[in-house]
Amino acid sequence: MKIVSTIEEVRAQVKEWRKEGLTVGFVPTMGYLHEGHASLIDAAGENDKVVVSIFVNPMQFGPNEDLDSYPRDLEHDAKICREHGADLIFHPTPQEMYGESFYSYVDMNVLTEELCGLSRPIHFRGVCTVVAKLFNIVTPDKAYFGQKDAQQLAVIKRMVKDLNMPLAIVGCPIVREEDGLAKSSRNTYLSAEERKAALVLSRAVFLGKKMAGEGERDAEKILAAMREEIEKEPLAKIDYVKMVDLETMQQVKVIEEGILTAIAVYIGKTRLIDNFMIEK
Ligand code: AMP
């Protein structure tokens, strides 16, 4: 496995693979890898070669967000990538990605204006721009994203469709800790007490999923039960608890297939997300 930091090195490697007729799978990440990321690398193993990018993208962080404190550990990340059969890590600097000045953006409306977009207004513009750049650099056949960030997955799928990008987007299931908490690099911010409190997210998600599974079709009933569950936890503060149509991100009143139930909750200062889908 190679670790490179320039765009030129990635292009040269992919060009070599292409000459041999090999397919390329791509897993974009911000590093501090855990089993959630590893599951995407495993899934990308269906291609001949696997590229993982590790880049904490400044453009997707708001001014008061955690860009500076976001956890980083390249050595540990390289170990996970190696163990899961990745062939190339692309680990650029912000300077390599954005140079001295940068004027171009990939922006989207509708899908990015709801859920996380409400409390993180510039987030998805940063995500779309960096992912589009990474797609242009790596030119993968398929790229792999976690259902953990369900809105991001929907946004990327839509960007690829709208802009005719020549690759397939593959969504992968949420990987959880044994006690239910969705794995996240941001879980490292939690104190022992907050870590326990954070379980309220998965408890609410499992409760909502159970109610829907048992036939409840009234969205507000399920959401109210989920909110009530979260509000029992004194360290938790709800950002949103919503049910939306995945195609439009608009809220729904009645549950049907293809509906996303998504939550964002502050545990102390740490904002965590979780969700479940009513499968089609
Ligand atoms: P991040 O490094 O947080 O930007 O995440 C990189 C990719 O890993 C995104 O596609 C995430 O959705 C995915 N991911 C993060 N956590 C999980 C998880 N617990 N289960 C599945 N995928 C995940």
PDB file of C-alpha atoms and ligand atoms in Angstrom:
ATOM      1  CA  MET A   1       0.000   0.000   0.000  1.00  0.00           C
ATOM      2  CA  LYS A   2       1.272   3.451  -0.952  1.00  0.00           C
ATOM      3  CA  ILE A   3       0.636   6.710   0.911  1.00  0.00           C
ATOM      4  CA  VAL A   4       0.842   9.807  -1.305  1.00  0.00           C
ATOM      5  CA  SER A   5       0.098  13.460  -0.703  1.00  0.00           C
ATOM      6  CA  THR A   6       0.020  15.006  -4.190  1.00  0.00           C
ATOM      7  CA  ILE A   7      -2.653  14.979  -6.871  1.00  0.00           C
ATOM      8  CA  GLU A   8      -0.004  14.154  -9.452  1.00  0.00           C
ATOM      9  CA  GLU A   9       0.997  10.943  -7.651  1.00  0.00           C
ATOM     10  CA  VAL A  10      -2.632   9.777  -7.480  1.00  0.00           C
ATOM     11  CA  ARG A  11      -3.159  10.466 -11.170  1.00  0.00           C
ATOM     12  CA  ALA A  12       0.060   8.614 -12.106  1.00  0.00           C
ATOM     13  CA  GLN A  13      -0.926   5.540 -10.055  1.00  0.00           C
ATOM     14  CA  VAL A  14      -4.499   5.414 -11.376  1.00  0.00           C
ATOM     15  CA  LYS A  15      -3.206   5.829 -14.939  1.00  0.00           C
ATOM     16  CA  GLU A  16      -0.992   2.763 -14.468  1.00  0.00           C
ATOM     17  CA  TRP A  17      -3.917   0.727 -13.158  1.00  0.00           C
ATOM     18  CA  ARG A  18      -6.115   1.846 -16.026  1.00  0.00           C
ATOM     19  CA  LYS A  19      -3.467   0.698 -18.527  1.00  0.00           C
ATOM     20  CA  GLU A  20      -3.787  -2.765 -16.995  1.00  0.00           C
ATOM     21  CA  GLY A  21      -7.580  -2.577 -17.322  1.00  0.00           C
ATOM     22  CA  LEU A  22      -8.153  -2.555 -13.565  1.00  0.00           C
ATOM     23  CA  THR A  23     -11.231  -1.101 -11.821  1.00  0.00           C
ATOM     24  CA  VAL A  24     -10.915   1.419  -8.985  1.00  0.00           C
ATOM     25  CA  GLY A  25     -13.056   1.808  -5.865  1.00  0.00           C
ATOM     26  CA  PHE A  26     -12.815   4.954  -3.763  1.00  0.00           C
ATOM     27  CA  VAL A  27     -13.537   5.681  -0.080  1.00  0.00           C
ATOM     28  CA  PRO A  28     -13.394   9.381   0.877  1.00  0.00           C
ATOM     29  CA  THR A  29     -12.834   9.999   4.618  1.00  0.00           C
ATOM     30  CA  MET A  30     -11.630  12.595   7.086  1.00  0.00           C
ATOM     31  CA  GLY A  31      -9.435  10.001   8.798  1.00  0.00           C
ATOM     32  CA  TYR A  32      -9.301   8.797  12.407  1.00  0.00           C
ATOM     33  CA  LEU A  33     -10.621   5.598  10.936  1.00  0.00           C
ATOM     34  CA  HIS A  34     -12.817   3.098  12.776  1.00  0.00           C
ATOM     35  CA  GLU A  35     -14.811  -0.004  11.801  1.00  0.00           C
ATOM     36  CA  GLY A  36     -17.404   2.157  10.013  1.00  0.00           C
ATOM     37  CA  HIS A  37     -14.750   3.368   7.583  1.00  0.00           C
ATOM     38  CA  ALA A  38     -13.247  -0.132   7.441  1.00  0.00           C
ATOM     39  CA  SER A  39     -16.613  -1.524   6.289  1.00  0.00           C
ATOM     40  CA  LEU A  40     -16.513   0.896   3.335  1.00  0.00           C
ATOM     41  CA  ILE A  41     -12.962  -0.205   2.457  1.00  0.00           C
ATOM     42  CA  ASP A  42     -14.131  -3.839   2.645  1.00  0.00           C
ATOM     43  CA  ALA A  43     -17.062  -3.063   0.344  1.00  0.00           C
ATOM     44  CA  ALA A  44     -14.732  -1.268  -2.090  1.00  0.00           C
ATOM     45  CA  GLY A  45     -12.762  -4.519  -2.292  1.00  0.00           C
ATOM     46  CA  GLU A  46     -15.195  -5.584  -5.029  1.00  0.00           C
ATOM     47  CA  ASN A  47     -12.980  -3.440  -7.318  1.00  0.00           C
ATOM     48  CA  ASP A  48      -9.464  -4.455  -8.404  1.00  0.00           C
ATOM     49  CA  LYS A  49      -7.888  -1.497  -6.572  1.00  0.00           C
ATOM     50  CA  VAL A  50      -9.004   0.586  -3.595  1.00  0.00           C
ATOM     51  CA  VAL A  51      -8.110   4.234  -2.933  1.00  0.00           C
ATOM     52  CA  VAL A  52      -8.844   5.838   0.457  1.00  0.00           C
ATOM     53  CA  SER A  53      -8.577   9.602   0.890  1.00  0.00           C
ATOM     54  CA  ILE A  54      -7.846  11.079   4.305  1.00  0.00           C
ATOM     55  CA  PHE A  55      -8.462  14.803   4.318  1.00  0.00           C
ATOM     56  CA  VAL A  56      -9.996  16.973   7.028  1.00  0.00           C
ATOM     57  CA  ASN A  57     -11.647  19.365   4.613  1.00  0.00           C
ATOM     58  CA  PRO A  58     -11.603  22.926   6.005  1.00  0.00           C
ATOM     59  CA  MET A  59     -14.293  24.021   3.531  1.00  0.00           C
ATOM     60  CA  GLN A  60     -17.029  21.923   5.149  1.00  0.00           C
ATOM     61  CA  PHE A  61     -16.502  23.273   8.690  1.00  0.00           C
ATOM     62  CA  GLY A  62     -18.348  26.368   9.915  1.00  0.00           C
ATOM     63  CA  PRO A  63     -16.449  29.107  11.784  1.00  0.00           C
ATOM     64  CA  ASN A  64     -17.397  27.808  15.240  1.00  0.00           C
ATOM     65  CA  GLU A  65     -17.030  24.118  14.457  1.00  0.00           C
ATOM     66  CA  ASP A  66     -14.341  21.592  15.360  1.00  0.00           C
ATOM     67  CA  LEU A  67     -11.863  21.893  12.444  1.00  0.00           C
ATOM     68  CA  ASP A  68      -8.853  22.477  14.708  1.00  0.00           C
ATOM     69  CA  SER A  69      -9.731  19.833  17.270  1.00  0.00           C
ATOM     70  CA  TYR A  70     -10.858  17.174  14.744  1.00  0.00           C
ATOM     71  CA  PRO A  71      -8.867  14.013  15.689  1.00  0.00           C
ATOM     72  CA  ARG A  72      -6.022  12.946  13.412  1.00  0.00           C
ATOM     73  CA  ASP A  73      -3.772   9.841  13.463  1.00  0.00           C
ATOM     74  CA  LEU A  74      -2.299   8.902  10.089  1.00  0.00           C
ATOM     75  CA  GLU A  75      -0.257   6.000  11.420  1.00  0.00           C
ATOM     76  CA  HIS A  76      -3.309   4.296  12.896  1.00  0.00           C
ATOM     77  CA  ASP A  77      -5.326   5.073   9.747  1.00  0.00           C
ATOM     78  CA  ALA A  78      -2.626   3.516   7.544  1.00  0.00           C
ATOM     79  CA  LYS A  79      -2.734   0.349   9.666  1.00  0.00           C
ATOM     80  CA  ILE A  80      -6.511   0.013   9.227  1.00  0.00           C
ATOM     81  CA  CYS A  81      -6.264   0.693   5.480  1.00  0.00           C
ATOM     82  CA  ARG A  82      -3.501  -1.896   5.102  1.00  0.00           C
ATOM     83  CA  GLU A  83      -5.404  -4.509   7.131  1.00  0.00           C
ATOM     84  CA  HIS A  84      -8.478  -4.008   4.965  1.00  0.00           C
ATOM     85  CA  GLY A  85      -6.628  -4.296   1.691  1.00  0.00           C
ATOM     86  CA  ALA A  86      -6.502  -0.673   0.484  1.00  0.00           C
ATOM     87  CA  ASP A  87      -3.913  -0.031  -2.233  1.00  0.00           C
ATOM     88  CA  LEU A  88      -3.435   3.726  -2.013  1.00  0.00           C
ATOM     89  CA  ILE A  89      -3.991   6.414   0.618  1.00  0.00           C
ATOM     90  CA  PHE A  90      -4.318   9.972  -0.654  1.00  0.00           C
ATOM     91  CA  HIS A  91      -3.458  12.324   2.214  1.00  0.00           C
ATOM     92  CA  PRO A  92      -3.216  15.852   0.789  1.00  0.00           C
ATOM     93  CA  THR A  93      -2.633  19.117   2.640  1.00  0.00           C
ATOM     94  CA  PRO A  94      -5.250  21.907   2.373  1.00  0.00           C
ATOM     95  CA  GLN A  95      -2.644  23.755   0.266  1.00  0.00           C
ATOM     96  CA  GLU A  96      -2.471  20.829  -2.199  1.00  0.00           C
ATOM     97  CA  MET A  97      -6.274  20.774  -2.507  1.00  0.00           C
ATOM     98  CA  TYR A  98      -7.036  24.499  -2.564  1.00  0.00           C
ATOM     99  CA  GLY A  99      -3.769  26.285  -3.412  1.00  0.00           C
ATOM    100  CA  GLU A 100      -3.290  29.965  -2.604  1.00  0.00           C
ATOM    101  CA  SER A 101      -6.758  30.935  -3.815  1.00  0.00           C
ATOM    102  CA  PHE A 102      -9.892  29.040  -4.770  1.00  0.00           C
ATOM    103  CA  TYR A 103     -13.037  30.396  -6.456  1.00  0.00           C
ATOM    104  CA  SER A 104     -15.123  27.417  -7.629  1.00  0.00           C
ATOM    105  CA  TYR A 105     -17.827  25.545  -5.753  1.00  0.00           C
ATOM    106  CA  VAL A 106     -20.292  22.745  -6.263  1.00  0.00           C
ATOM    107  CA  ASP A 107     -23.458  23.878  -4.548  1.00  0.00           C
ATOM    108  CA  MET A 108     -26.920  22.368  -4.224  1.00  0.00           C
ATOM    109  CA  ASN A 109     -30.276  23.560  -2.957  1.00  0.00           C
ATOM    110  CA  VAL A 110     -33.376  21.733  -1.622  1.00  0.00           C
ATOM    111  CA  LEU A 111     -31.599  18.609  -0.312  1.00  0.00           C
ATOM    112  CA  THR A 112     -28.993  20.635   1.568  1.00  0.00           C
ATOM    113  CA  GLU A 113     -31.400  23.110   3.157  1.00  0.00           C
ATOM    114  CA  GLU A 114     -33.001  20.703   5.623  1.00  0.00           C
ATOM    115  CA  LEU A 115     -31.729  18.559   8.533  1.00  0.00           C
ATOM    116  CA  CYS A 116     -27.976  19.160   9.044  1.00  0.00           C
ATOM    117  CA  GLY A 117     -28.066  21.996   6.489  1.00  0.00           C
ATOM    118  CA  LEU A 118     -30.131  24.117   8.894  1.00  0.00           C
ATOM    119  CA  SER A 119     -27.540  24.202  11.659  1.00  0.00           C
ATOM    120  CA  ARG A 120     -24.553  23.816   9.269  1.00  0.00           C
ATOM    121  CA  PRO A 121     -25.395  26.212   6.398  1.00  0.00           C
ATOM    122  CA  ILE A 122     -22.081  25.948   4.487  1.00  0.00           C
ATOM    123  CA  HIS A 123     -21.391  22.306   5.254  1.00  0.00           C
ATOM    124  CA  PHE A 124     -22.764  20.607   2.150  1.00  0.00           C
ATOM    125  CA  ARG A 125     -21.229  23.119  -0.235  1.00  0.00           C
ATOM    126  CA  GLY A 126     -17.858  22.151   1.252  1.00  0.00           C
ATOM    127  CA  VAL A 127     -18.685  18.441   1.054  1.00  0.00           C
ATOM    128  CA  CYS A 128     -19.916  18.598  -2.567  1.00  0.00           C
ATOM    129  CA  THR A 129     -16.939  20.682  -3.664  1.00  0.00           C
ATOM    130  CA  VAL A 130     -14.314  18.462  -2.080  1.00  0.00           C
ATOM    131  CA  VAL A 131     -15.997  15.229  -3.161  1.00  0.00           C
ATOM    132  CA  ALA A 132     -16.304  16.506  -6.745  1.00  0.00           C
ATOM    133  CA  LYS A 133     -12.610  17.429  -6.667  1.00  0.00           C
ATOM    134  CA  LEU A 134     -11.665  14.019  -5.250  1.00  0.00           C
ATOM    135  CA  PHE A 135     -13.770  12.271  -7.920  1.00  0.00           C
ATOM    136  CA  ASN A 136     -11.918  14.283 -10.589  1.00  0.00           C
ATOM    137  CA  ILE A 137      -8.561  13.381  -9.069  1.00  0.00           C
ATOM    138  CA  VAL A 138      -9.165   9.668  -8.417  1.00  0.00           C
ATOM    139  CA  THR A 139     -11.627   9.009 -11.303  1.00  0.00           C
ATOM    140  CA  PRO A 140     -13.069   5.920  -9.578  1.00  0.00           C
ATOM    141  CA  ASP A 141     -15.588   3.461 -11.039  1.00  0.00           C
ATOM    142  CA  LYS A 142     -17.429   3.354  -7.727  1.00  0.00           C
ATOM    143  CA  ALA A 143     -17.317   5.413  -4.525  1.00  0.00           C
ATOM    144  CA  TYR A 144     -18.495   4.204  -1.112  1.00  0.00           C
ATOM    145  CA  PHE A 145     -20.353   6.263   1.506  1.00  0.00           C
ATOM    146  CA  GLY A 146     -21.911   5.360   4.872  1.00  0.00           C
ATOM    147  CA  GLN A 147     -25.635   5.428   5.554  1.00  0.00           C
ATOM    148  CA  LYS A 148     -24.581   6.904   8.922  1.00  0.00           C
ATOM    149  CA  ASP A 149     -24.445  10.266   7.106  1.00  0.00           C
ATOM    150  CA  ALA A 150     -27.733   9.629   5.291  1.00  0.00           C
ATOM    151  CA  GLN A 151     -28.246  13.189   4.083  1.00  0.00           C
ATOM    152  CA  GLN A 152     -24.668  13.329   2.766  1.00  0.00           C
ATOM    153  CA  LEU A 153     -25.223  10.062   0.883  1.00  0.00           C
ATOM    154  CA  ALA A 154     -28.436  11.428  -0.690  1.00  0.00           C
ATOM    155  CA  VAL A 155     -26.697  14.713  -1.578  1.00  0.00           C
ATOM    156  CA  ILE A 156     -23.739  12.949  -3.225  1.00  0.00           C
ATOM    157  CA  LYS A 157     -26.038  10.608  -5.185  1.00  0.00           C
ATOM    158  CA  ARG A 158     -27.963  13.643  -6.424  1.00  0.00           C
ATOM    159  CA  MET A 159     -24.792  15.567  -7.342  1.00  0.00           C
ATOM    160  CA  VAL A 160     -23.533  12.622  -9.385  1.00  0.00           C
ATOM    161  CA  LYS A 161     -26.895  12.315 -11.148  1.00  0.00           C
ATOM    162  CA  ASP A 162     -27.404  16.044 -11.768  1.00  0.00           C
ATOM    163  CA  LEU A 163     -23.852  16.664 -12.991  1.00  0.00           C
ATOM    164  CA  ASN A 164     -23.539  13.417 -14.996  1.00  0.00           C
ATOM    165  CA  MET A 165     -20.466  12.264 -13.116  1.00  0.00           C
ATOM    166  CA  PRO A 166     -19.332   8.931 -14.578  1.00  0.00           C
ATOM    167  CA  LEU A 167     -19.259   6.727 -11.474  1.00  0.00           C
ATOM    168  CA  ALA A 168     -21.577   4.701  -9.244  1.00  0.00           C
ATOM    169  CA  ILE A 169     -22.285   5.637  -5.621  1.00  0.00           C
ATOM    170  CA  VAL A 170     -22.628   2.744  -3.180  1.00  0.00           C
ATOM    171  CA  GLY A 171     -24.287   3.243   0.235  1.00  0.00           C
ATOM    172  CA  CYS A 172     -23.143   1.029   3.130  1.00  0.00           C
ATOM    173  CA  PRO A 173     -24.971   0.202   6.404  1.00  0.00           C
ATOM    174  CA  ILE A 174     -24.306   1.965   9.733  1.00  0.00           C
ATOM    175  CA  VAL A 175     -21.667   0.227  11.865  1.00  0.00           C
ATOM    176  CA  ARG A 176     -22.356   0.495  15.608  1.00  0.00           C
ATOM    177  CA  GLU A 177     -20.507  -0.063  18.877  1.00  0.00           C
ATOM    178  CA  GLU A 178     -21.629  -3.157  20.772  1.00  0.00           C
ATOM    179  CA  ASP A 179     -23.959  -1.061  22.941  1.00  0.00           C
ATOM    180  CA  GLY A 180     -25.625   0.541  19.905  1.00  0.00           C
ATOM    181  CA  LEU A 181     -23.866   3.919  19.528  1.00  0.00           C
ATOM    182  CA  ALA A 182     -23.123   4.608  15.851  1.00  0.00           C
ATOM    183  CA  LYS A 183     -19.352   4.666  15.364  1.00  0.00           C
ATOM    184  CA  SER A 184     -17.977   8.140  14.708  1.00  0.00           C
ATOM    185  CA  SER A 185     -14.598   9.842  14.878  1.00  0.00           C
ATOM    186  CA  ARG A 186     -16.349  12.476  17.007  1.00  0.00           C
ATOM    187  CA  ASN A 187     -17.172   9.902  19.730  1.00  0.00           C
ATOM    188  CA  THR A 188     -13.604  10.502  20.994  1.00  0.00           C
ATOM    189  CA  TYR A 189     -14.733  13.947  22.215  1.00  0.00           C
ATOM    190  CA  LEU A 190     -17.085  12.353  24.758  1.00  0.00           C
ATOM    191  CA  SER A 191     -16.207  12.106  28.463  1.00  0.00           C
ATOM    192  CA  ALA A 192     -17.095   8.824  30.208  1.00  0.00           C
ATOM    193  CA  GLU A 193     -20.347  10.351  31.432  1.00  0.00           C
ATOM    194  CA  GLU A 194     -21.191  11.773  28.001  1.00  0.00           C
ATOM    195  CA  ARG A 195     -20.372   8.451  26.337  1.00  0.00           C
ATOM    196  CA  LYS A 196     -23.120   6.839  28.450  1.00  0.00           C
ATOM    197  CA  ALA A 197     -25.502   9.702  27.710  1.00  0.00           C
ATOM    198  CA  ALA A 198     -24.808   9.360  23.956  1.00  0.00           C
ATOM    199  CA  LEU A 199     -26.596   6.010  23.989  1.00  0.00           C
ATOM    200  CA  VAL A 200     -29.809   7.994  23.961  1.00  0.00           C
ATOM    201  CA  LEU A 201     -29.373   8.478  20.180  1.00  0.00           C
ATOM    202  CA  SER A 202     -29.399   4.785  19.306  1.00  0.00           C
ATOM    203  CA  ARG A 203     -32.106   4.135  21.913  1.00  0.00           C
ATOM    204  CA  ALA A 204     -34.327   6.705  20.196  1.00  0.00           C
ATOM    205  CA  VAL A 205     -33.522   5.298  16.749  1.00  0.00           C
ATOM    206  CA  PHE A 206     -34.239   1.711  17.820  1.00  0.00           C
ATOM    207  CA  LEU A 207     -37.487   2.828  19.479  1.00  0.00           C
ATOM    208  CA  GLY A 208     -38.651   4.637  16.324  1.00  0.00           C
ATOM    209  CA  LYS A 209     -37.677   1.724  14.132  1.00  0.00           C
ATOM    210  CA  LYS A 210     -39.546  -0.696  16.392  1.00  0.00           C
ATOM    211  CA  MET A 211     -42.716   1.418  16.352  1.00  0.00           C
ATOM    212  CA  ALA A 212     -42.570   1.672  12.542  1.00  0.00           C
ATOM    213  CA  GLY A 213     -41.856  -2.078  12.308  1.00  0.00           C
ATOM    214  CA  GLU A 214     -44.924  -2.771  14.429  1.00  0.00           C
ATOM    215  CA  GLY A 215     -47.091  -0.858  11.983  1.00  0.00           C
ATOM    216  CA  GLU A 216     -47.300   2.700  13.376  1.00  0.00           C
ATOM    217  CA  ARG A 217     -47.781   4.992  10.369  1.00  0.00           C
ATOM    218  CA  ASP A 218     -48.243   8.362  12.058  1.00  0.00           C
ATOM    219  CA  ALA A 219     -44.876  10.134  11.746  1.00  0.00           C
ATOM    220  CA  GLU A 220     -45.576  12.591  14.572  1.00  0.00           C
ATOM    221  CA  LYS A 221     -46.406   9.789  17.037  1.00  0.00           C
ATOM    222  CA  ILE A 222     -43.086   8.115  16.390  1.00  0.00           C
ATOM    223  CA  LEU A 223     -41.143  11.389  16.456  1.00  0.00           C
ATOM    224  CA  ALA A 224     -42.813  12.413  19.736  1.00  0.00           C
ATOM    225  CA  ALA A 225     -41.845   9.094  21.338  1.00  0.00           C
ATOM    226  CA  MET A 226     -38.271   9.496  20.097  1.00  0.00           C
ATOM    227  CA  ARG A 227     -38.067  13.092  21.373  1.00  0.00           C
ATOM    228  CA  GLU A 228     -39.435  12.007  24.740  1.00  0.00           C
ATOM    229  CA  GLU A 229     -36.779   9.302  24.967  1.00  0.00           C
ATOM    230  CA  ILE A 230     -33.994  11.807  24.200  1.00  0.00           C
ATOM    231  CA  GLU A 231     -35.338  14.424  26.602  1.00  0.00           C
ATOM    232  CA  LYS A 232     -35.040  11.929  29.471  1.00  0.00           C
ATOM    233  CA  GLU A 233     -31.262  12.373  29.201  1.00  0.00           C
ATOM    234  CA  PRO A 234     -30.140  15.593  30.951  1.00  0.00           C
ATOM    235  CA  LEU A 235     -26.880  15.903  28.928  1.00  0.00           C
ATOM    236  CA  ALA A 236     -28.718  15.677  25.595  1.00  0.00           C
ATOM    237  CA  LYS A 237     -30.006  18.653  23.609  1.00  0.00           C
ATOM    238  CA  ILE A 238     -31.993  17.980  20.434  1.00  0.00           C
ATOM    239  CA  ASP A 239     -30.921  19.729  17.217  1.00  0.00           C
ATOM    240  CA  TYR A 240     -33.548  17.884  15.160  1.00  0.00           C
ATOM    241  CA  VAL A 241     -35.657  14.718  15.125  1.00  0.00           C
ATOM    242  CA  LYS A 242     -37.354  14.462  11.729  1.00  0.00           C
ATOM    243  CA  MET A 243     -38.888  12.162   9.165  1.00  0.00           C
ATOM    244  CA  VAL A 244     -38.260  13.177   5.579  1.00  0.00           C
ATOM    245  CA  ASP A 245     -38.722  11.961   2.039  1.00  0.00           C
ATOM    246  CA  LEU A 246     -35.188  11.097   0.938  1.00  0.00           C
ATOM    247  CA  GLU A 247     -35.778  12.498  -2.558  1.00  0.00           C
ATOM    248  CA  THR A 248     -36.733  15.980  -1.343  1.00  0.00           C
ATOM    249  CA  MET A 249     -35.705  16.129   2.361  1.00  0.00           C
ATOM    250  CA  GLN A 250     -39.192  17.532   3.014  1.00  0.00           C
ATOM    251  CA  GLN A 251     -40.950  16.359   6.173  1.00  0.00           C
ATOM    252  CA  VAL A 252     -43.669  13.722   5.898  1.00  0.00           C
ATOM    253  CA  LYS A 253     -46.740  13.091   8.040  1.00  0.00           C
ATOM    254  CA  VAL A 254     -47.345   9.485   7.069  1.00  0.00           C
ATOM    255  CA  ILE A 255     -44.664   6.829   6.989  1.00  0.00           C
ATOM    256  CA  GLU A 256     -44.077   4.810   3.882  1.00  0.00           C
ATOM    257  CA  GLU A 257     -41.175   3.052   2.211  1.00  0.00           C
ATOM    258  CA  GLY A 258     -38.096   5.129   1.458  1.00  0.00           C
ATOM    259  CA  ILE A 259     -38.610   7.490   4.400  1.00  0.00           C
ATOM    260  CA  LEU A 260     -35.564   8.614   6.390  1.00  0.00           C
ATOM    261  CA  THR A 261     -35.872   9.247  10.115  1.00  0.00           C
ATOM    262  CA  ALA A 262     -32.843  11.289  11.139  1.00  0.00           C
ATOM    263  CA  ILE A 263     -31.730  12.811  14.409  1.00  0.00           C
ATOM    264  CA  ALA A 264     -28.980  15.193  15.501  1.00  0.00           C
ATOM    265  CA  VAL A 265     -28.383  15.625  19.218  1.00  0.00           C
ATOM    266  CA  TYR A 266     -25.801  17.578  21.195  1.00  0.00           C
ATOM    267  CA  ILE A 267     -24.246  15.581  24.012  1.00  0.00           C
ATOM    268  CA  GLY A 268     -22.507  18.345  25.902  1.00  0.00           C
ATOM    269  CA  LYS A 269     -20.675  20.219  23.134  1.00  0.00           C
ATOM    270  CA  THR A 270     -20.469  17.242  20.769  1.00  0.00           C
ATOM    271  CA  ARG A 271     -23.058  17.035  18.000  1.00  0.00           C
ATOM    272  CA  LEU A 272     -23.887  13.433  17.065  1.00  0.00           C
ATOM    273  CA  ILE A 273     -26.200  12.043  14.373  1.00  0.00           C
ATOM    274  CA  ASP A 274     -28.036   8.775  13.804  1.00  0.00           C
ATOM    275  CA  ASN A 275     -30.896   7.557  11.618  1.00  0.00           C
ATOM    276  CA  PHE A 276     -32.950   4.699  10.274  1.00  0.00           C
ATOM    277  CA  MET A 277     -34.648   4.051   6.962  1.00  0.00           C
ATOM    278  CA  ILE A 278     -38.000   2.493   6.219  1.00  0.00           C
ATOM    279  CA  GLU A 279     -36.675   0.179   3.522  1.00  0.00           C
ATOM    280  CA  LYS A 280     -38.192   0.067   0.053  1.00  0.00           C
TER     281      LYS A 280
HETATM  282  P1  AMP B   1     -15.961  10.801   7.858  1.00  0.00           P
HETATM  283  O1  AMP B   1     -14.527  10.393   8.005  1.00  0.00           O
HETATM  284  O2  AMP B   1     -16.681  10.967   9.147  1.00  0.00           O
HETATM  285  O3  AMP B   1     -16.142  11.952   6.896  1.00  0.00           O
HETATM  286  O4  AMP B   1     -16.681   9.568   7.154  1.00  0.00           O
HETATM  287  C1  AMP B   1     -16.212   9.031   5.960  1.00  0.00           C
HETATM  288  C2  AMP B   1     -17.202   8.021   5.445  1.00  0.00           C
HETATM  289  O5  AMP B   1     -17.371   6.983   6.410  1.00  0.00           O
HETATM  290  C3  AMP B   1     -18.583   8.616   5.197  1.00  0.00           C
HETATM  291  O6  AMP B   1     -19.118   8.053   4.015  1.00  0.00           O
HETATM  292  C4  AMP B   1     -19.357   8.172   6.416  1.00  0.00           C
HETATM  293  O7  AMP B   1     -20.744   8.056   6.179  1.00  0.00           O
HETATM  294  C5  AMP B   1     -18.741   6.808   6.659  1.00  0.00           C
HETATM  295  N1  AMP B   1     -18.981   6.411   8.058  1.00  0.00           N
HETATM  296  C6  AMP B   1     -18.649   7.108   9.177  1.00  0.00           C
HETATM  297  N2  AMP B   1     -19.081   6.462  10.279  1.00  0.00           N
HETATM  298  C7  AMP B   1     -19.721   5.351   9.844  1.00  0.00           C
HETATM  299  C8  AMP B   1     -20.410   4.279  10.493  1.00  0.00           C
HETATM  300  N3  AMP B   1     -20.527   4.217  11.812  1.00  0.00           N
HETATM  301  N4  AMP B   1     -20.939   3.306   9.728  1.00  0.00           N
HETATM  302  C9  AMP B   1     -20.825   3.354   8.376  1.00  0.00           C
HETATM  303  N5  AMP B   1     -20.198   4.331   7.699  1.00  0.00           N
HETATM  304  C10 AMP B   1     -19.658   5.310   8.421  1.00  0.00           C
END
